[in-house]
Tab-separated table of C-alpha atoms in Angstrom:
chain	number	residue	atom	x	y	z
A	1	MET	CA	-21.552	-16.504	16.990
A	2	SER	CA	-21.077	-18.381	20.243
A	3	THR	CA	-17.900	-18.280	22.324
A	4	GLY	CA	-17.566	-22.039	22.083
A	5	PHE	CA	-17.622	-21.888	18.287
A	6	SER	CA	-14.930	-19.167	18.317
A	7	VAL	CA	-12.685	-21.243	20.560
A	8	GLN	CA	-13.186	-24.278	18.361
A	9	MET	CA	-12.311	-22.271	15.277
A	10	CYS	CA	-9.256	-20.762	16.952
A	11	LYS	CA	-7.860	-24.218	17.765
A	12	GLY	CA	-7.703	-24.912	14.053
A	13	TRP	CA	-4.977	-22.309	13.487
A	14	CYS	CA	-3.556	-21.545	16.931
A	15	ASN	CA	-2.203	-25.070	17.305
A	16	PRO	CA	-1.616	-26.340	13.777
A	17	ASP	CA	-0.458	-29.855	13.175
A	18	PRO	CA	3.257	-29.474	12.314
A	19	THR	CA	3.001	-32.324	9.821
A	20	ALA	CA	0.049	-30.764	7.976
A	21	SER	CA	0.245	-28.270	5.123
A	22	LEU	CA	0.166	-24.630	6.100
A	23	LYS	CA	-3.245	-23.292	5.074
A	24	LEU	CA	-3.013	-19.866	3.439
A	25	LEU	CA	-5.884	-17.695	2.207
A	26	ILE	CA	-5.010	-14.788	-0.112
A	27	VAL	CA	-7.606	-12.064	-0.647
A	28	THR	CA	-7.136	-9.702	-3.585
A	29	GLN	CA	-9.610	-7.938	-5.856
A	30	PHE	CA	-7.728	-8.610	-9.092
A	31	PHE	CA	-6.620	-11.982	-10.398
A	32	PRO	CA	-6.244	-13.554	-13.879
A	33	PRO	CA	-7.813	-13.525	-16.387
A	34	ASP	CA	-7.626	-9.869	-15.345
A	35	TYR	CA	-4.466	-8.255	-16.734
A	36	ALA	CA	-3.734	-6.318	-13.532
A	37	PRO	CA	-0.028	-6.928	-12.795
A	38	THR	CA	-0.682	-7.392	-9.069
A	39	GLY	CA	-3.119	-10.188	-9.836
A	40	GLN	CA	-0.695	-11.916	-12.160
A	41	LEU	CA	2.014	-11.757	-9.502
A	42	ILE	CA	-0.353	-13.230	-6.906
A	43	GLU	CA	-1.234	-16.045	-9.317
A	44	GLU	CA	2.420	-16.995	-9.722
A	45	LEU	CA	3.148	-16.589	-6.006
A	46	ALA	CA	0.214	-18.847	-5.108
A	47	HIS	CA	1.248	-21.496	-7.626
A	48	ARG	CA	4.846	-21.592	-6.444
A	49	LEU	CA	3.892	-21.633	-2.770
A	50	SER	CA	1.628	-24.596	-3.494
A	51	LEU	CA	4.616	-26.393	-5.007
A	52	GLN	CA	6.385	-25.787	-1.678
A	53	GLY	CA	3.627	-27.746	0.090
A	54	ILE	CA	1.443	-24.839	1.229
A	55	ASP	CA	-2.325	-25.239	0.842
A	56	VAL	CA	-3.231	-21.997	-0.981
A	57	ARG	CA	-6.714	-20.619	-1.571
A	58	ILE	CA	-7.587	-17.382	-3.391
A	59	PHE	CA	-10.627	-15.188	-2.897
A	60	THR	CA	-10.982	-12.597	-5.638
A	61	GLY	CA	-13.413	-10.762	-7.893
A	62	GLN	CA	-14.498	-11.123	-11.486
A	63	PRO	CA	-12.298	-9.353	-14.075
A	64	GLY	CA	-12.595	-5.599	-13.772
A	65	TYR	CA	-9.214	-3.892	-14.228
A	66	ALA	CA	-8.101	-4.730	-17.750
A	67	PHE	CA	-9.445	-7.815	-19.425
A	68	GLN	CA	-10.866	-9.476	-22.517
A	69	ASP	CA	-13.493	-11.666	-20.826
A	70	SER	CA	-15.778	-9.942	-18.317
A	71	THR	CA	-16.525	-13.184	-16.476
A	72	ALA	CA	-14.530	-16.138	-15.246
A	73	SER	CA	-15.410	-19.348	-13.447
A	74	PRO	CA	-16.773	-18.612	-9.947
A	75	ALA	CA	-14.878	-21.606	-8.547
A	76	GLU	CA	-11.984	-23.528	-10.018
A	77	THR	CA	-8.691	-25.171	-9.131
A	78	ILE	CA	-5.659	-23.923	-11.055
A	79	ASP	CA	-2.400	-25.817	-10.575
A	80	ARG	CA	-3.433	-27.027	-7.080
A	81	VAL	CA	-4.614	-23.541	-6.068
A	82	SER	CA	-8.303	-23.171	-5.193
A	83	VAL	CA	-9.782	-19.950	-6.621
A	84	ARG	CA	-13.135	-18.464	-5.617
A	85	ARG	CA	-14.469	-15.440	-7.505
A	86	THR	CA	-17.280	-13.337	-6.164
A	87	ARG	CA	-19.712	-11.444	-8.359
A	88	SER	CA	-18.381	-7.931	-8.829
A	89	ILE	CA	-20.035	-4.662	-9.805
A	90	TYR	CA	-17.861	-2.124	-11.595
A	91	LEU	CA	-19.432	1.318	-11.883
A	92	TRP	CA	-17.502	4.070	-13.677
A	93	PRO	CA	-14.302	1.941	-13.657
A	94	GLN	CA	-12.162	4.779	-15.057
A	95	ARG	CA	-13.155	7.204	-12.289
A	96	ILE	CA	-11.830	7.321	-8.721
A	97	ARG	CA	-15.311	7.236	-7.170
A	98	GLY	CA	-16.297	4.255	-9.269
A	99	LYS	CA	-13.170	2.345	-8.287
A	100	ALA	CA	-13.735	3.186	-4.630
A	101	LEU	CA	-17.339	1.958	-4.744
A	102	SER	CA	-16.316	-1.254	-6.492
A	103	GLY	CA	-13.663	-1.765	-3.822
A	104	VAL	CA	-16.188	-1.303	-1.029
A	105	LEU	CA	-18.518	-3.875	-2.581
A	106	PHE	CA	-15.649	-6.353	-2.931
A	107	CYS	CA	-14.697	-5.804	0.716
A	108	LEU	CA	-18.253	-6.546	1.827
A	109	ARG	CA	-18.301	-9.802	-0.116
A	110	SER	CA	-14.843	-10.678	1.215
A	111	THR	CA	-16.076	-10.126	4.762
A	112	LEU	CA	-18.866	-12.651	4.282
A	113	HIS	CA	-16.420	-15.149	2.775
A	114	LEU	CA	-13.990	-14.767	5.674
A	115	LEU	CA	-16.704	-15.167	8.285
A	116	ARG	CA	-17.715	-18.447	6.664
A	117	HIS	CA	-14.246	-19.836	5.911
A	118	ALA	CA	-11.834	-18.365	8.473
A	119	HIS	CA	-11.781	-21.658	10.379
A	120	GLN	CA	-10.208	-23.328	7.314
A	121	THR	CA	-7.244	-20.926	7.372
A	122	GLN	CA	-4.046	-20.600	9.393
A	123	VAL	CA	-2.656	-17.426	7.830
A	124	LEU	CA	-4.420	-14.651	5.939
A	125	LEU	CA	-2.556	-12.631	3.285
A	126	LEU	CA	-4.216	-9.378	2.208
A	127	THR	CA	-3.084	-7.088	-0.594
A	128	THR	CA	-3.855	-3.399	-1.075
A	129	SER	CA	-6.241	-4.184	-3.935
A	130	PRO	CA	-8.513	-2.420	-3.042
A	131	PRO	CA	-6.565	-0.011	-0.794
A	132	PHE	CA	-8.727	-0.506	2.302
A	133	LEU	CA	-8.963	-4.297	2.045
A	134	GLN	CA	-6.544	-4.931	4.909
A	135	VAL	CA	-9.052	-3.688	7.466
A	136	LEU	CA	-10.661	-7.125	7.068
A	137	GLY	CA	-7.549	-8.743	8.503
A	138	TYR	CA	-7.806	-6.539	11.564
A	139	GLY	CA	-11.490	-7.404	12.052
A	140	ILE	CA	-11.062	-11.141	11.580
A	141	HIS	CA	-8.051	-11.133	13.888
A	142	ARG	CA	-10.051	-9.388	16.621
A	143	LEU	CA	-12.905	-11.855	16.210
A	144	PHE	CA	-10.988	-15.130	15.943
A	145	GLY	CA	-7.281	-14.454	16.528
A	146	LEU	CA	-6.382	-15.385	12.938
A	147	PRO	CA	-2.918	-13.978	12.082
A	148	TYR	CA	-2.724	-11.846	8.963
A	149	VAL	CA	0.048	-10.495	6.741
A	150	CYS	CA	-0.266	-7.146	4.959
A	151	LEU	CA	1.216	-7.074	1.454
A	152	ILE	CA	1.483	-3.386	0.561
A	153	TYR	CA	1.658	-2.738	-3.166
A	154	ASP	CA	0.632	0.920	-2.899
A	155	LEU	CA	0.735	3.101	0.190
A	156	TYR	CA	-2.650	4.680	0.888
A	157	PRO	CA	-3.932	7.236	1.799
A	158	ASP	CA	-0.556	8.899	1.140
A	159	ILE	CA	-1.022	8.513	-2.618
A	160	ILE	CA	-4.362	10.308	-2.419
A	161	THR	CA	-2.887	13.326	-0.674
A	162	GLU	CA	0.199	13.463	-2.911
A	163	LEU	CA	-2.045	13.470	-5.989
A	164	GLY	CA	-4.078	16.310	-4.498
A	165	VAL	CA	-7.332	14.352	-4.446
A	166	LEU	CA	-7.849	15.191	-0.751
A	167	PRO	CA	-5.861	17.405	1.649
A	168	GLU	CA	-3.812	15.878	4.453
A	169	ASP	CA	-6.051	17.461	7.102
A	170	SER	CA	-9.202	15.938	5.625
A	171	PRO	CA	-11.217	14.014	8.262
A	172	LEU	CA	-11.316	11.010	5.939
A	173	ILE	CA	-7.520	11.019	5.534
A	174	GLN	CA	-6.957	11.381	9.267
A	175	PHE	CA	-9.386	8.540	9.959
A	176	TRP	CA	-7.611	6.395	7.352
A	177	HIS	CA	-4.199	7.034	8.934
A	178	GLY	CA	-5.566	6.030	12.329
A	179	LEU	CA	-7.097	2.884	10.877
A	180	ASN	CA	-3.802	1.950	9.208
A	181	GLN	CA	-2.059	2.353	12.550
A	182	ARG	CA	-4.396	-0.198	14.161
A	183	ILE	CA	-4.192	-2.582	11.194
A	184	TRP	CA	-0.398	-2.600	11.064
A	185	GLU	CA	0.029	-2.880	14.842
A	186	ARG	CA	-2.086	-6.054	14.860
A	187	ALA	CA	-0.550	-7.541	11.690
A	188	ALA	CA	1.726	-10.530	12.140
A	189	ALA	CA	3.986	-9.166	9.391
A	190	ILE	CA	4.098	-6.400	6.789
A	191	VAL	CA	5.597	-6.890	3.339
A	192	VAL	CA	6.672	-3.878	1.253
A	193	LEU	CA	8.214	-3.792	-2.212
A	194	SER	CA	11.193	-1.487	-1.795
A	195	GLU	CA	13.558	-0.087	0.794
A	196	THR	CA	12.183	3.430	0.264
A	197	MET	CA	8.668	2.169	0.957
A	198	LYS	CA	9.940	0.606	4.161
A	199	GLN	CA	11.550	3.889	5.198
A	200	ARG	CA	8.303	5.762	4.472
A	201	LEU	CA	6.487	3.498	6.894
A	202	ILE	CA	9.163	3.593	9.571
A	203	SER	CA	9.446	7.387	9.457
A	204	ASN	CA	5.815	7.647	10.563
A	205	HIS	CA	5.585	4.391	12.519
A	206	PRO	CA	9.023	3.518	13.971
A	207	GLU	CA	7.495	0.897	16.243
A	208	LEU	CA	6.624	-1.194	13.151
A	209	ALA	CA	10.248	-1.664	12.067
A	210	PRO	CA	10.638	-5.221	13.532
A	211	LYS	CA	7.760	-6.612	11.491
A	212	ILE	CA	8.433	-4.951	8.102
A	213	THR	CA	10.082	-7.113	5.439
A	214	VAL	CA	11.200	-5.916	2.008
A	215	ILE	CA	10.347	-8.508	-0.640
A	216	HIS	CA	10.667	-7.293	-4.207
A	217	ASN	CA	8.402	-8.286	-7.037
A	218	TRP	CA	9.885	-10.570	-9.667
A	219	ALA	CA	9.666	-11.916	-13.194
A	220	ASP	CA	9.987	-15.458	-14.471
A	221	PRO	CA	13.166	-15.713	-16.591
A	222	PHE	CA	11.853	-18.912	-18.153
A	223	LEU	CA	8.605	-17.301	-19.301
A	224	ILE	CA	10.225	-14.082	-20.525
A	225	GLN	CA	13.454	-14.653	-22.432
A	226	PRO	CA	15.407	-12.344	-24.739
A	227	ILE	CA	14.218	-12.744	-28.340
A	228	ALA	CA	15.798	-11.000	-31.311
A	229	LYS	CA	13.288	-8.717	-32.994
A	230	GLN	CA	13.945	-10.381	-36.328
A	231	ALA	CA	12.588	-13.636	-34.857
A	232	ASN	CA	9.752	-12.001	-32.913
A	233	TRP	CA	6.303	-12.270	-34.503
A	234	PHE	CA	4.953	-9.398	-32.368
A	235	ALA	CA	7.695	-7.079	-33.651
A	236	GLN	CA	7.021	-8.215	-37.184
A	237	ILE	CA	3.263	-7.605	-37.269
A	238	HIS	CA	3.655	-4.136	-35.708
A	239	ASN	CA	6.589	-3.101	-37.905
A	240	LEU	CA	9.023	-2.838	-35.004
A	241	VAL	CA	11.922	-4.866	-36.422
A	242	ASP	CA	13.898	-2.159	-38.208
A	243	PRO	CA	13.496	1.018	-36.100
A	244	PHE	CA	14.998	1.517	-32.652
A	245	VAL	CA	12.000	0.889	-30.355
A	246	VAL	CA	11.383	2.510	-26.968
A	247	LEU	CA	8.710	0.622	-25.011
A	248	TYR	CA	6.473	1.611	-22.110
A	249	SER	CA	4.381	-1.411	-21.145
A	250	GLY	CA	1.866	-1.426	-18.303
A	251	ASN	CA	-0.377	0.864	-16.335
A	252	THR	CA	-0.484	4.509	-17.427
A	253	GLY	CA	-1.910	5.755	-14.125
A	254	ARG	CA	-1.496	9.036	-12.302
A	255	CYS	CA	1.414	7.653	-10.289
A	256	HIS	CA	3.607	7.469	-13.403
A	257	ASP	CA	5.490	10.200	-15.269
A	258	LEU	CA	4.657	9.889	-18.960
A	259	ALA	CA	5.094	13.571	-19.803
A	260	THR	CA	8.894	13.289	-19.754
A	261	LEU	CA	8.734	10.324	-22.134
A	262	LEU	CA	6.369	12.070	-24.550
A	263	ASP	CA	8.556	15.178	-24.517
A	264	ALA	CA	11.547	13.001	-25.451
A	265	ALA	CA	9.512	11.506	-28.301
A	266	LYS	CA	8.790	15.044	-29.505
A	267	LEU	CA	12.491	15.896	-29.458
A	268	LEU	CA	13.264	12.759	-31.498
A	269	ARG	CA	10.420	13.058	-33.997
A	270	GLN	CA	12.849	13.264	-36.940
A	271	GLU	CA	14.905	10.253	-35.802
A	272	PRO	CA	14.321	6.615	-36.924
A	273	ILE	CA	13.033	5.820	-33.450
A	274	LYS	CA	9.637	4.337	-32.545
A	275	PHE	CA	7.854	4.855	-29.226
A	276	VAL	CA	5.356	2.174	-28.200
A	277	PHE	CA	2.849	2.394	-25.334
A	278	ILE	CA	1.179	-0.886	-24.370
A	279	GLY	CA	-1.470	-0.947	-21.654
A	280	GLY	CA	-4.089	1.414	-20.311
A	281	GLY	CA	-4.992	3.637	-17.406
A	282	THR	CA	-6.102	7.123	-16.492
A	283	GLN	CA	-3.423	8.823	-18.621
A	284	TYR	CA	-3.747	6.560	-21.652
A	285	GLN	CA	-6.232	8.628	-23.665
A	286	ALA	CA	-4.535	11.886	-22.683
A	287	CYS	CA	-1.221	10.544	-23.993
A	288	GLN	CA	-2.887	9.488	-27.227
A	289	GLN	CA	-4.358	12.949	-27.631
A	290	GLN	CA	-1.026	14.622	-26.866
A	291	ALA	CA	0.743	12.507	-29.475
A	292	LYS	CA	-1.965	13.374	-31.983
A	293	ASP	CA	-1.780	17.098	-31.226
A	294	TRP	CA	2.004	17.053	-31.655
A	295	GLN	CA	1.669	14.909	-34.793
A	296	LEU	CA	4.031	12.293	-33.401
A	297	GLU	CA	3.595	9.690	-36.107
A	298	GLN	CA	6.335	7.534	-34.618
A	299	VAL	CA	4.261	6.843	-31.469
A	300	LEU	CA	2.177	3.645	-31.388
A	301	PHE	CA	-0.502	2.835	-28.786
A	302	LEU	CA	-1.586	-0.755	-28.174
A	303	PRO	CA	-3.937	-2.287	-25.562
A	304	TYR	CA	-2.990	-4.623	-22.719
A	305	GLN	CA	-1.626	-7.915	-23.988
A	306	ASP	CA	-2.507	-11.377	-22.740
A	307	LYS	CA	0.071	-13.068	-20.507
A	308	ALA	CA	0.905	-15.506	-23.307
A	309	VAL	CA	1.868	-12.553	-25.534
A	310	LEU	CA	4.105	-10.814	-22.972
A	311	PRO	CA	7.283	-12.784	-23.846
A	312	TYR	CA	6.988	-11.300	-27.341
A	313	SER	CA	5.611	-7.813	-26.666
A	314	LEU	CA	8.224	-7.113	-23.975
A	315	THR	CA	11.078	-8.148	-26.279
A	316	ALA	CA	9.818	-6.253	-29.348
A	317	CYS	CA	11.895	-3.248	-28.261
A	318	ASP	CA	15.444	-1.977	-27.831
A	319	LEU	CA	14.880	0.029	-24.627
A	320	SER	CA	12.320	-0.339	-21.823
A	321	ILE	CA	10.941	2.598	-19.852
A	322	VAL	CA	10.107	2.478	-16.142
A	323	SER	CA	8.705	5.502	-14.335
A	324	ILE	CA	7.570	6.661	-10.919
A	325	GLY	CA	5.725	9.989	-10.813
A	326	PRO	CA	6.852	13.038	-8.848
A	327	ARG	CA	6.493	12.613	-5.053
A	328	MET	CA	5.456	8.973	-5.550
A	329	GLU	CA	8.743	7.447	-4.383
A	330	GLY	CA	8.119	5.006	-1.551
A	331	LEU	CA	4.378	5.004	-2.251
A	332	VAL	CA	4.438	2.748	-5.325
A	333	ALA	CA	6.924	0.333	-6.902
A	334	PRO	CA	6.750	-0.399	-10.660
A	335	SER	CA	6.302	-4.118	-11.268
A	336	LYS	CA	7.209	-3.588	-14.938
A	337	LEU	CA	10.860	-3.200	-13.873
A	338	TYR	CA	11.321	-6.943	-13.357
A	339	SER	CA	9.784	-8.081	-16.633
A	340	ALA	CA	11.943	-5.481	-18.417
A	341	LEU	CA	15.023	-6.986	-16.776
A	342	ALA	CA	13.937	-10.464	-17.827
A	343	ALA	CA	13.480	-9.297	-21.425
A	344	GLY	CA	17.190	-8.553	-21.619
A	345	ARG	CA	16.739	-4.959	-22.740
A	346	PRO	CA	18.383	-1.844	-21.256
A	347	ILE	CA	16.217	0.281	-18.982
A	348	ALA	CA	15.658	4.018	-18.695
A	349	ALA	CA	13.937	4.917	-15.405
A	350	ILE	CA	12.241	8.252	-14.736
A	351	CYS	CA	12.226	8.831	-10.990
A	352	ASP	CA	13.185	11.086	-8.068
A	353	SER	CA	16.767	11.542	-6.932
A	354	ASP	CA	16.113	9.458	-3.791
A	355	SER	CA	14.511	6.538	-5.630
A	356	TYR	CA	15.711	2.987	-5.006
A	357	LEU	CA	15.829	2.645	-8.785
A	358	ASN	CA	18.992	4.761	-8.898
A	359	ASP	CA	20.996	2.276	-6.844
A	360	LEU	CA	19.351	-0.760	-8.420
A	361	LEU	CA	20.092	0.219	-12.031
A	362	ARG	CA	23.607	1.269	-11.087
A	363	GLU	CA	24.308	-2.028	-9.324
A	364	ALA	CA	22.760	-4.037	-12.143
A	365	ASN	CA	24.598	-1.954	-14.778
A	366	CYS	CA	21.519	-2.175	-16.972
A	367	GLY	CA	20.632	1.403	-17.834
A	368	GLN	CA	20.275	4.927	-16.546
A	369	THR	CA	17.884	7.020	-14.439
A	370	PHE	CA	16.529	10.480	-15.232
A	371	ARG	CA	14.824	13.137	-13.167
A	372	HIS	CA	11.296	14.298	-13.925
A	373	GLY	CA	11.280	16.745	-16.808
A	374	ASP	CA	14.727	15.744	-18.096
A	375	SER	CA	13.406	14.848	-21.536
A	376	GLN	CA	16.607	16.106	-23.186
A	377	GLY	CA	18.758	13.754	-21.093
A	378	LEU	CA	16.444	10.868	-21.874
A	379	ALA	CA	16.492	11.736	-25.587
A	380	ARG	CA	20.306	11.799	-25.599
A	381	PHE	CA	20.429	8.366	-23.917
A	382	ILE	CA	18.021	6.963	-26.513
A	383	GLN	CA	20.174	8.380	-29.293
A	384	GLN	CA	23.315	6.933	-27.713
A	385	LEU	CA	21.847	3.429	-27.588
A	386	ASN	CA	20.467	3.777	-31.103
A	387	HIS	CA	23.958	4.540	-32.393
A	388	ASP	CA	25.717	1.995	-30.152
A	389	ARG	CA	23.747	-1.234	-30.375
A	390	ALA	CA	26.605	-3.176	-28.781
A	391	LEU	CA	26.273	-1.058	-25.626
A	392	ALA	CA	22.511	-1.608	-25.603
A	393	ALA	CA	23.003	-5.365	-25.871
A	394	GLU	CA	25.584	-5.344	-23.072
A	395	LEU	CA	23.290	-3.411	-20.721
A	396	GLY	CA	20.436	-5.778	-21.536
A	397	ARG	CA	22.501	-8.871	-20.773
A	398	SER	CA	23.673	-7.368	-17.499
A	399	GLY	CA	20.105	-6.599	-16.410
A	400	ARG	CA	18.960	-10.107	-17.283
A	401	GLN	CA	21.786	-11.615	-15.228
A	402	TYR	CA	20.911	-9.372	-12.288
A	403	LEU	CA	17.291	-10.548	-12.374
A	404	GLU	CA	18.354	-14.186	-12.378
A	405	THR	CA	20.509	-13.721	-9.279
A	406	HIS	CA	18.236	-11.338	-7.329
A	407	PHE	CA	14.615	-11.329	-8.523
A	408	SER	CA	13.792	-14.779	-9.868
A	409	PRO	CA	10.637	-16.493	-8.569
A	410	GLU	CA	12.763	-19.062	-6.727
A	411	HIS	CA	14.463	-16.361	-4.659
A	412	ILE	CA	11.312	-14.368	-3.920
A	413	VAL	CA	9.004	-17.307	-3.136
A	414	GLN	CA	11.491	-18.632	-0.602
A	415	ASP	CA	11.282	-15.295	1.205
A	416	TYR	CA	7.484	-15.579	1.376
A	417	TYR	CA	7.670	-19.245	2.375
A	418	HIS	CA	9.957	-18.565	5.326
A	419	LEU	CA	7.972	-15.490	6.360
A	420	LEU	CA	4.687	-17.411	6.481
A	421	HIS	CA	6.219	-20.185	8.539
A	422	ARG	CA	7.712	-17.657	10.935
A	423	VAL	CA	4.231	-16.192	11.345
A	424	ILE	CA	2.864	-19.589	12.348
A	425	ALA	CA	5.825	-20.309	14.633
A	426	LYS	CA	6.021	-16.962	16.437
A	427	THR	CA	2.651	-15.234	16.387
A	428	GLN	CA	1.195	-17.245	19.247
A	429	SER	CA	4.256	-16.557	21.409
A	430	GLY	CA	3.654	-12.819	21.067
A	431	LYS	CA	6.978	-12.149	19.364
A	432	ALA	CA	7.326	-9.700	16.514
A	433	ILE	CA	7.851	-11.283	13.131
A	434	ARG	CA	11.311	-9.999	12.405
A	435	PRO	CA	12.320	-9.804	8.757
A	436	LYS	CA	14.853	-12.252	7.430
A	437	HIS	CA	16.283	-9.514	5.205
A	438	SER	CA	16.167	-5.830	6.068
C-alpha cells in the first residue's frame, strides 16, 4: 500500500466533517441470530446508536455459539445498521482448542475486511469475542492511525490462568500479557463492565486509569416486563405456574458456579420448589448428569430460547440466579443480571466477598448474595421467599425500579455516544480519553 493512499485514507477520519454522521465499525464474532448474549447486546447497542445519528456497521461471523439456524444473510441492513457476516468454520465448538481455532479464523477474515474498509470508518469498536480480536485494532491503528475502542467483556488471558488451563509463567501467557499492554496503550478508550474489572486492570496497568470507563450492560425494560406466571404461556406449557421456581438462564460455562445451586436443589428435593436451567455451555451436560445421579426430579433443563421468547422464559420464575465462579471476580460480568432485574424477580447471586454484586444488590434492595459453597444459606433464602411471597414481590419490584433508573438502554447508550464523540474530538490532540463516570 502506497504512502499516498495511507495519507488519503487517514484524512477521512483524522479530520471528520463535524456535520457528518460519526462512522463506527463494530467487530465481534457473535451476533444475532446467534443467541450469544454479547451479540444480542451489540445488536441493541448498534441499533440505538444509529437512532442517535451514528452511522453503524457490523462485521461478524455466521452463527456458531448457540443458534437454531447455522447460516444467516451474508449482508443485510437491520434497522439502519449495516451487517456483514463472513463465512465461519467451527471445529469442535465445545472444546477450548476448537473455539480458539475458530477465533483465529475469524480474526484473519476480519483483518482482510478492515484492510479493505478502514477508510470508511472513523472509530473502530472491538469486543473480546474472540479474546484476541483487539489486536486488530492495534495493527490497523499502526497502519492508518484509525482510533479504536476496546470493549472488554472478559479479561484474557487472566481467565485462562485462573481456570488452570495454562500456568501464569507459560510463554504464551507472558506473550499475551505483553500484547495486551501494547493494545491498551494505543487504544483511544477502554470500556469495562464493572468497577472490580476496572480495578483489576489498574492494579496491573496503573497508567491506563485515565482511559478506562465503566459502562454496565443493560436490559430493555420495554422488551422484558414482569408477567404473572398465571398469564405466562411459557410457565404454563412447562408446568411452572404452581411451584416456586428458581431460574438460572444463560451460559453454563466454567466461569460460573453451578455446584452451589445444584447442592441447594439437593437440599430442597422434598420441597415444592422447581429448579430450571435454560441455556447451554461447558457445564450443561455435567449438570444434567449430576441432577440425574442425585435423582433430582424437580430440576428441569431447557435449551437456549429465542430473543422473542425471553420476556416469557425470564418471568416464568419466582427467583433468578446469577453467579460468578471462584476467582472470576473482575474477569467476567454476568449479563444475565440485567435481564433478571427487568423481569421484576428477586435475585440470588453466588459470588466472592469482594464482588461488585454485593453492593449492587444491597443498593437495589432486590435480593441477597452468597459465597461459593454456601448451598445451605441459598436454600434457606429460597425457602424464605417461598413462604413469604409478598417479600419476593417487593424485592422484585425494587430491582425492576433500580434497572429503570440505572441500567436502561437510554442511560447506557448515552454513555457510549458521548465516549465515541470524545474519541473523535480528543484522539488527534493526543489527550487521553478520560471517562465521564469513574
